[in-house]
Amino acid sequence: MSHGDDLALTHVALLIGDQDEALTFYRDLIGLQVRSDIPFADDQRWLTVGPVDQPHLEILLETPGMSPDPVNQTARQARLDSGAQGTLIFDTNDLDGTFTRIKDAGATVAQPIVEQPYGRDCAFTDPWGNQLRFHARQHHHG
């Protein structure tokens, strides 16, 4: 067995400012499924969402206060305040429909649909500056 053969990516974390607002954005505007919503210390929640067709992948909607380290909390808050956040990239079979649905739901368009060297895509930003890119799924014939 080589190194990494037994590894599986199960969670990624996005830094957000408010879990209730993030839940509304990611569940209602983007269309992700809630996987976990478990309260724990100091009014925090383990709140995860994910694509319906990828049940083993969860996106943790994480606030700066979820870190037990006050120095880390301060650094996370500074990063959140700067607007420099993470990126999620989704594939879709219906880029035009996805773009229209999310735009009409009120999400901020960062990039309309454009033709890129790698295919068609578009982008939105969440209220904290995280970028969500949507790429037209490529169908390969072999």
N, C-alpha and C. Protein backbone atom coordinates (compact mmCIF):
# COMPACT_ATOMS: atom_id res chain seq x y z
N MET A 1 0.85 -1.17 0.00
CA MET A 1 0.00 0.00 0.00
C MET A 1 0.90 1.24 0.00
N SER A 2 0.61 2.16 -0.88
CA SER A 2 1.39 3.41 -0.91
C SER A 2 0.77 4.41 0.05
N HIS A 3 1.54 5.44 0.36
CA HIS A 3 1.05 6.47 1.26
C HIS A 3 -0.19 7.12 0.68
N GLY A 4 -1.20 7.29 1.52
CA GLY A 4 -2.42 7.97 1.10
C GLY A 4 -3.50 7.08 0.54
N ASP A 5 -3.22 5.78 0.36
CA ASP A 5 -4.22 4.90 -0.22
C ASP A 5 -5.48 4.78 0.64
N ASP A 6 -5.35 5.01 1.95
CA ASP A 6 -6.50 4.84 2.83
C ASP A 6 -7.14 6.17 3.21
N LEU A 7 -6.81 7.24 2.49
CA LEU A 7 -7.33 8.56 2.81
C LEU A 7 -8.55 8.90 1.95
N ALA A 8 -9.50 9.60 2.53
CA ALA A 8 -10.66 10.10 1.79
C ALA A 8 -10.96 11.49 2.30
N LEU A 9 -11.15 12.43 1.39
CA LEU A 9 -11.54 13.78 1.78
C LEU A 9 -13.02 13.77 2.12
N THR A 10 -13.34 14.16 3.35
CA THR A 10 -14.73 14.14 3.80
C THR A 10 -15.28 15.53 4.12
N HIS A 11 -14.40 16.46 4.52
CA HIS A 11 -14.85 17.79 4.93
C HIS A 11 -13.90 18.86 4.39
N VAL A 12 -14.47 19.98 4.02
CA VAL A 12 -13.72 21.21 3.76
C VAL A 12 -14.41 22.29 4.59
N ALA A 13 -13.66 23.32 4.99
CA ALA A 13 -14.22 24.37 5.83
C ALA A 13 -14.22 25.69 5.09
N LEU A 14 -15.31 26.43 5.24
CA LEU A 14 -15.41 27.79 4.72
C LEU A 14 -15.59 28.72 5.90
N LEU A 15 -14.82 29.78 5.93
CA LEU A 15 -14.93 30.77 6.98
C LEU A 15 -16.09 31.71 6.64
N ILE A 16 -17.03 31.81 7.56
CA ILE A 16 -18.22 32.65 7.36
C ILE A 16 -18.45 33.46 8.63
N GLY A 17 -19.26 34.49 8.54
CA GLY A 17 -19.47 35.37 9.68
C GLY A 17 -20.68 35.05 10.53
N ASP A 18 -21.68 34.42 9.95
CA ASP A 18 -22.93 34.15 10.67
C ASP A 18 -23.52 32.84 10.17
N GLN A 19 -23.69 31.88 11.06
CA GLN A 19 -24.14 30.56 10.62
C GLN A 19 -25.58 30.55 10.13
N ASP A 20 -26.46 31.33 10.74
CA ASP A 20 -27.85 31.36 10.26
C ASP A 20 -27.92 31.94 8.85
N GLU A 21 -27.19 33.02 8.62
CA GLU A 21 -27.16 33.64 7.29
C GLU A 21 -26.51 32.70 6.28
N ALA A 22 -25.45 32.01 6.71
CA ALA A 22 -24.78 31.05 5.82
C ALA A 22 -25.70 29.89 5.47
N LEU A 23 -26.47 29.43 6.43
CA LEU A 23 -27.40 28.34 6.18
C LEU A 23 -28.43 28.75 5.12
N THR A 24 -28.97 29.95 5.27
CA THR A 24 -29.93 30.45 4.28
C THR A 24 -29.29 30.56 2.91
N PHE A 25 -28.08 31.09 2.84
CA PHE A 25 -27.39 31.24 1.56
C PHE A 25 -27.11 29.89 0.91
N TYR A 26 -26.45 29.01 1.64
CA TYR A 26 -25.99 27.76 1.02
C TYR A 26 -27.13 26.75 0.80
N ARG A 27 -28.11 26.73 1.67
CA ARG A 27 -29.24 25.80 1.51
C ARG A 27 -30.25 26.37 0.52
N ASP A 28 -30.68 27.61 0.74
CA ASP A 28 -31.81 28.15 -0.01
C ASP A 28 -31.41 28.77 -1.35
N LEU A 29 -30.28 29.47 -1.41
CA LEU A 29 -29.87 30.10 -2.67
C LEU A 29 -29.08 29.14 -3.55
N ILE A 30 -28.13 28.42 -2.95
CA ILE A 30 -27.26 27.54 -3.74
C ILE A 30 -27.90 26.17 -3.95
N GLY A 31 -28.65 25.70 -2.97
CA GLY A 31 -29.34 24.42 -3.12
C GLY A 31 -28.62 23.24 -2.51
N LEU A 32 -27.69 23.51 -1.56
CA LEU A 32 -27.00 22.41 -0.91
C LEU A 32 -27.86 21.82 0.20
N GLN A 33 -27.57 20.59 0.53
CA GLN A 33 -28.32 19.85 1.55
C GLN A 33 -27.64 20.00 2.91
N VAL A 34 -28.42 20.23 3.96
CA VAL A 34 -27.87 20.28 5.32
C VAL A 34 -27.50 18.86 5.74
N ARG A 35 -26.26 18.67 6.19
CA ARG A 35 -25.79 17.36 6.63
C ARG A 35 -25.76 17.26 8.14
N SER A 36 -25.30 18.32 8.81
CA SER A 36 -25.22 18.34 10.28
C SER A 36 -25.56 19.73 10.77
N ASP A 37 -26.25 19.80 11.89
CA ASP A 37 -26.50 21.07 12.56
C ASP A 37 -26.57 20.75 14.05
N ILE A 38 -25.38 20.70 14.67
CA ILE A 38 -25.24 20.22 16.04
C ILE A 38 -24.70 21.34 16.92
N PRO A 39 -25.48 21.80 17.90
CA PRO A 39 -25.00 22.86 18.79
C PRO A 39 -23.88 22.35 19.70
N PHE A 40 -22.93 23.25 19.98
CA PHE A 40 -21.93 22.95 21.00
C PHE A 40 -21.55 24.23 21.71
N ALA A 41 -20.50 24.24 22.46
CA ALA A 41 -20.14 25.32 23.41
C ALA A 41 -20.25 26.72 22.81
N ASP A 42 -20.61 27.67 23.68
CA ASP A 42 -20.58 29.10 23.37
C ASP A 42 -21.38 29.47 22.13
N ASP A 43 -22.59 28.96 22.03
CA ASP A 43 -23.49 29.32 20.93
C ASP A 43 -22.94 28.99 19.55
N GLN A 44 -22.07 28.01 19.46
CA GLN A 44 -21.53 27.57 18.18
C GLN A 44 -22.30 26.34 17.71
N ARG A 45 -22.19 26.06 16.42
CA ARG A 45 -22.82 24.87 15.85
C ARG A 45 -21.83 24.21 14.89
N TRP A 46 -21.87 22.90 14.88
CA TRP A 46 -21.18 22.13 13.83
C TRP A 46 -22.20 22.05 12.71
N LEU A 47 -22.06 22.95 11.74
CA LEU A 47 -23.04 23.11 10.67
C LEU A 47 -22.38 22.77 9.35
N THR A 48 -22.86 21.69 8.72
CA THR A 48 -22.29 21.28 7.44
C THR A 48 -23.38 21.14 6.39
N VAL A 49 -22.99 21.41 5.15
CA VAL A 49 -23.85 21.26 3.99
C VAL A 49 -23.07 20.52 2.92
N GLY A 50 -23.77 20.06 1.88
CA GLY A 50 -23.07 19.40 0.79
C GLY A 50 -23.99 19.16 -0.39
N PRO A 51 -23.39 18.86 -1.54
CA PRO A 51 -24.19 18.53 -2.73
C PRO A 51 -24.97 17.23 -2.51
N VAL A 52 -26.20 17.22 -2.97
CA VAL A 52 -27.08 16.07 -2.79
C VAL A 52 -26.43 14.79 -3.30
N ASP A 53 -25.77 14.85 -4.46
CA ASP A 53 -25.20 13.65 -5.09
C ASP A 53 -23.81 13.28 -4.57
N GLN A 54 -23.32 13.99 -3.54
CA GLN A 54 -22.02 13.65 -2.96
C GLN A 54 -22.19 13.54 -1.43
N PRO A 55 -22.81 12.45 -0.99
CA PRO A 55 -23.14 12.33 0.43
C PRO A 55 -21.95 12.23 1.37
N HIS A 56 -20.77 11.93 0.85
CA HIS A 56 -19.60 11.78 1.72
C HIS A 56 -18.74 13.04 1.78
N LEU A 57 -19.18 14.13 1.15
CA LEU A 57 -18.45 15.39 1.19
C LEU A 57 -19.28 16.43 1.93
N GLU A 58 -18.69 17.02 2.98
CA GLU A 58 -19.38 18.03 3.78
C GLU A 58 -18.57 19.32 3.81
N ILE A 59 -19.27 20.44 3.71
CA ILE A 59 -18.67 21.77 3.79
C ILE A 59 -19.03 22.33 5.15
N LEU A 60 -18.03 22.54 5.99
CA LEU A 60 -18.25 23.09 7.32
C LEU A 60 -18.36 24.61 7.21
N LEU A 61 -19.46 25.16 7.69
CA LEU A 61 -19.68 26.60 7.71
C LEU A 61 -19.17 27.09 9.06
N GLU A 62 -17.94 27.58 9.06
CA GLU A 62 -17.16 27.80 10.28
C GLU A 62 -17.00 29.29 10.57
N THR A 63 -17.31 29.68 11.80
CA THR A 63 -17.10 31.06 12.24
C THR A 63 -15.74 31.18 12.91
N PRO A 64 -15.18 32.39 12.99
CA PRO A 64 -13.89 32.57 13.67
C PRO A 64 -13.91 32.04 15.11
N GLY A 65 -15.04 32.16 15.79
CA GLY A 65 -15.14 31.74 17.19
C GLY A 65 -15.11 30.24 17.41
N MET A 66 -15.14 29.45 16.35
CA MET A 66 -15.12 28.00 16.52
C MET A 66 -13.75 27.49 16.91
N SER A 67 -12.71 28.28 16.74
CA SER A 67 -11.37 27.87 17.16
C SER A 67 -11.26 28.08 18.67
N PRO A 68 -10.70 27.11 19.39
CA PRO A 68 -10.53 27.28 20.83
C PRO A 68 -9.37 28.22 21.18
N ASP A 69 -8.55 28.57 20.21
CA ASP A 69 -7.36 29.40 20.44
C ASP A 69 -7.70 30.87 20.17
N PRO A 70 -7.62 31.75 21.20
CA PRO A 70 -7.96 33.16 20.98
C PRO A 70 -7.10 33.85 19.92
N VAL A 71 -5.83 33.47 19.80
CA VAL A 71 -4.97 34.06 18.77
C VAL A 71 -5.48 33.66 17.38
N ASN A 72 -5.85 32.40 17.24
CA ASN A 72 -6.40 31.91 15.98
C ASN A 72 -7.73 32.59 15.68
N GLN A 73 -8.56 32.79 16.69
CA GLN A 73 -9.83 33.49 16.50
C GLN A 73 -9.60 34.88 15.94
N THR A 74 -8.63 35.60 16.48
CA THR A 74 -8.31 36.95 16.03
C THR A 74 -7.82 36.92 14.58
N ALA A 75 -6.96 35.98 14.26
CA ALA A 75 -6.43 35.86 12.89
C ALA A 75 -7.56 35.52 11.92
N ARG A 76 -8.45 34.63 12.31
CA ARG A 76 -9.58 34.27 11.45
C ARG A 76 -10.50 35.46 11.24
N GLN A 77 -10.74 36.22 12.31
CA GLN A 77 -11.61 37.39 12.17
C GLN A 77 -10.99 38.42 11.24
N ALA A 78 -9.67 38.61 11.32
CA ALA A 78 -8.97 39.54 10.42
C ALA A 78 -9.10 39.06 8.97
N ARG A 79 -8.96 37.76 8.76
CA ARG A 79 -9.10 37.20 7.41
C ARG A 79 -10.53 37.40 6.89
N LEU A 80 -11.49 37.17 7.78
CA LEU A 80 -12.89 37.36 7.41
C LEU A 80 -13.15 38.83 7.06
N ASP A 81 -12.62 39.75 7.86
CA ASP A 81 -12.82 41.18 7.62
C ASP A 81 -12.17 41.64 6.33
N SER A 82 -11.10 40.95 5.90
CA SER A 82 -10.38 41.35 4.68
C SER A 82 -11.13 40.98 3.42
N GLY A 83 -12.06 40.03 3.52
CA GLY A 83 -12.81 39.58 2.35
C GLY A 83 -12.06 38.57 1.50
N ALA A 84 -10.84 38.23 1.89
CA ALA A 84 -10.05 37.24 1.14
C ALA A 84 -10.38 35.86 1.69
N GLN A 85 -11.21 35.13 0.99
CA GLN A 85 -11.71 33.87 1.52
C GLN A 85 -11.41 32.71 0.59
N GLY A 86 -12.15 31.64 0.78
CA GLY A 86 -11.94 30.41 0.03
C GLY A 86 -12.74 30.35 -1.25
N THR A 87 -12.55 29.25 -1.96
CA THR A 87 -13.24 29.01 -3.23
C THR A 87 -13.76 27.59 -3.26
N LEU A 88 -14.99 27.44 -3.70
CA LEU A 88 -15.57 26.13 -3.99
C LEU A 88 -15.85 26.09 -5.49
N ILE A 89 -15.58 24.96 -6.12
CA ILE A 89 -15.82 24.81 -7.56
C ILE A 89 -16.76 23.62 -7.75
N PHE A 90 -17.89 23.88 -8.39
CA PHE A 90 -18.90 22.87 -8.65
C PHE A 90 -18.99 22.61 -10.15
N ASP A 91 -19.25 21.37 -10.53
CA ASP A 91 -19.61 21.02 -11.90
C ASP A 91 -21.13 20.92 -11.97
N THR A 92 -21.68 21.26 -13.13
CA THR A 92 -23.12 21.13 -13.32
C THR A 92 -23.41 20.72 -14.77
N ASN A 93 -24.46 19.96 -14.96
CA ASN A 93 -24.89 19.59 -16.32
C ASN A 93 -25.64 20.73 -16.99
N ASP A 94 -26.14 21.70 -16.21
CA ASP A 94 -26.95 22.80 -16.76
C ASP A 94 -26.42 24.13 -16.23
N LEU A 95 -25.32 24.60 -16.81
CA LEU A 95 -24.70 25.83 -16.34
C LEU A 95 -25.64 27.02 -16.49
N ASP A 96 -26.31 27.12 -17.63
CA ASP A 96 -27.22 28.26 -17.85
C ASP A 96 -28.35 28.27 -16.82
N GLY A 97 -28.95 27.12 -16.59
CA GLY A 97 -30.03 27.03 -15.61
C GLY A 97 -29.55 27.30 -14.19
N THR A 98 -28.38 26.77 -13.86
CA THR A 98 -27.81 27.00 -12.53
C THR A 98 -27.53 28.48 -12.32
N PHE A 99 -26.91 29.12 -13.31
CA PHE A 99 -26.60 30.54 -13.20
C PHE A 99 -27.87 31.36 -12.99
N THR A 100 -28.88 31.11 -13.81
CA THR A 100 -30.13 31.87 -13.72
C THR A 100 -30.81 31.65 -12.37
N ARG A 101 -30.87 30.40 -11.92
CA ARG A 101 -31.53 30.08 -10.65
C ARG A 101 -30.86 30.80 -9.48
N ILE A 102 -29.53 30.75 -9.42
CA ILE A 102 -28.80 31.34 -8.29
C ILE A 102 -28.84 32.87 -8.37
N LYS A 103 -28.70 33.41 -9.57
CA LYS A 103 -28.76 34.87 -9.75
C LYS A 103 -30.15 35.38 -9.36
N ASP A 104 -31.20 34.70 -9.83
CA ASP A 104 -32.56 35.12 -9.53
C ASP A 104 -32.90 34.98 -8.05
N ALA A 105 -32.19 34.10 -7.34
CA ALA A 105 -32.40 33.93 -5.90
C ALA A 105 -31.73 35.05 -5.10
N GLY A 106 -30.91 35.87 -5.77
CA GLY A 106 -30.34 37.03 -5.10
C GLY A 106 -28.86 36.97 -4.79
N ALA A 107 -28.16 35.93 -5.25
CA ALA A 107 -26.72 35.84 -4.98
C ALA A 107 -25.97 36.89 -5.80
N THR A 108 -24.82 37.32 -5.29
CA THR A 108 -23.99 38.31 -5.97
C THR A 108 -23.17 37.65 -7.07
N VAL A 109 -23.34 38.12 -8.30
CA VAL A 109 -22.60 37.58 -9.44
C VAL A 109 -21.19 38.17 -9.44
N ALA A 110 -20.19 37.31 -9.38
CA ALA A 110 -18.79 37.74 -9.47
C ALA A 110 -18.31 37.69 -10.91
N GLN A 111 -18.87 36.76 -11.69
CA GLN A 111 -18.52 36.62 -13.11
C GLN A 111 -19.69 35.98 -13.83
N PRO A 112 -20.22 36.62 -14.86
CA PRO A 112 -21.27 35.96 -15.65
C PRO A 112 -20.67 34.77 -16.39
N ILE A 113 -21.51 34.02 -17.06
CA ILE A 113 -21.02 32.86 -17.82
C ILE A 113 -20.10 33.34 -18.94
N VAL A 114 -18.91 32.77 -18.96
CA VAL A 114 -17.94 33.07 -20.01
C VAL A 114 -17.31 31.78 -20.50
N GLU A 115 -16.79 31.85 -21.71
CA GLU A 115 -16.06 30.72 -22.29
C GLU A 115 -14.61 30.85 -21.86
N GLN A 116 -14.10 29.85 -21.16
CA GLN A 116 -12.71 29.82 -20.71
C GLN A 116 -11.96 28.78 -21.54
N PRO A 117 -10.64 28.78 -21.49
CA PRO A 117 -9.89 27.74 -22.22
C PRO A 117 -10.28 26.33 -21.79
N TYR A 118 -10.73 26.17 -20.56
CA TYR A 118 -11.10 24.86 -20.02
C TYR A 118 -12.60 24.59 -20.11
N GLY A 119 -13.39 25.52 -20.64
CA GLY A 119 -14.84 25.34 -20.75
C GLY A 119 -15.59 26.55 -20.23
N ARG A 120 -16.90 26.46 -20.20
CA ARG A 120 -17.74 27.56 -19.75
C ARG A 120 -17.87 27.54 -18.23
N ASP A 121 -17.83 28.74 -17.61
CA ASP A 121 -18.06 28.81 -16.18
C ASP A 121 -18.59 30.18 -15.78
N CYS A 122 -18.97 30.29 -14.51
CA CYS A 122 -19.44 31.54 -13.92
C CYS A 122 -19.08 31.51 -12.45
N ALA A 123 -19.27 32.64 -11.76
CA ALA A 123 -18.91 32.68 -10.34
C ALA A 123 -19.85 33.62 -9.58
N PHE A 124 -20.06 33.27 -8.32
CA PHE A 124 -20.81 34.08 -7.37
C PHE A 124 -19.95 34.26 -6.12
N THR A 125 -20.29 35.24 -5.29
CA THR A 125 -19.65 35.35 -3.98
C THR A 125 -20.71 35.27 -2.91
N ASP A 126 -20.33 34.68 -1.78
CA ASP A 126 -21.24 34.65 -0.64
C ASP A 126 -21.06 35.96 0.14
N PRO A 127 -21.86 36.19 1.19
CA PRO A 127 -21.77 37.46 1.91
C PRO A 127 -20.42 37.73 2.58
N TRP A 128 -19.53 36.74 2.67
CA TRP A 128 -18.23 36.91 3.34
C TRP A 128 -17.05 36.91 2.38
N GLY A 129 -17.32 36.88 1.09
CA GLY A 129 -16.24 36.94 0.12
C GLY A 129 -15.77 35.59 -0.41
N ASN A 130 -16.35 34.49 0.06
CA ASN A 130 -16.01 33.19 -0.51
C ASN A 130 -16.54 33.15 -1.94
N GLN A 131 -15.75 32.56 -2.84
CA GLN A 131 -16.17 32.47 -4.23
C GLN A 131 -16.71 31.08 -4.52
N LEU A 132 -17.82 31.04 -5.23
CA LEU A 132 -18.41 29.78 -5.68
C LEU A 132 -18.41 29.81 -7.19
N ARG A 133 -17.61 28.92 -7.78
CA ARG A 133 -17.52 28.84 -9.23
C ARG A 133 -18.35 27.64 -9.70
N PHE A 134 -19.02 27.81 -10.83
CA PHE A 134 -19.83 26.76 -11.42
C PHE A 134 -19.32 26.54 -12.84
N HIS A 135 -18.98 25.30 -13.14
CA HIS A 135 -18.35 24.93 -14.40
C HIS A 135 -19.24 23.94 -15.13
N ALA A 136 -19.39 24.14 -16.44
CA ALA A 136 -20.18 23.20 -17.25
C ALA A 136 -19.47 21.86 -17.27
N ARG A 137 -20.17 20.84 -16.81
CA ARG A 137 -19.60 19.49 -16.77
C ARG A 137 -19.25 19.04 -18.18
N GLN A 138 -18.05 18.52 -18.32
CA GLN A 138 -17.59 18.03 -19.62
C GLN A 138 -17.95 16.56 -19.75
N HIS A 139 -18.51 16.21 -20.87
CA HIS A 139 -18.84 14.81 -21.14
C HIS A 139 -17.82 14.26 -22.12
N HIS A 140 -17.04 13.32 -21.65
CA HIS A 140 -15.97 12.74 -22.46
C HIS A 140 -16.46 11.44 -23.10
N HIS A 141 -16.19 11.32 -24.35
CA HIS A 141 -16.55 10.09 -25.06
C HIS A 141 -15.26 9.33 -25.36
N GLY A 142 -15.24 8.05 -25.05
CA GLY A 142 -13.99 7.32 -25.21
C GLY A 142 -14.16 6.12 -25.94
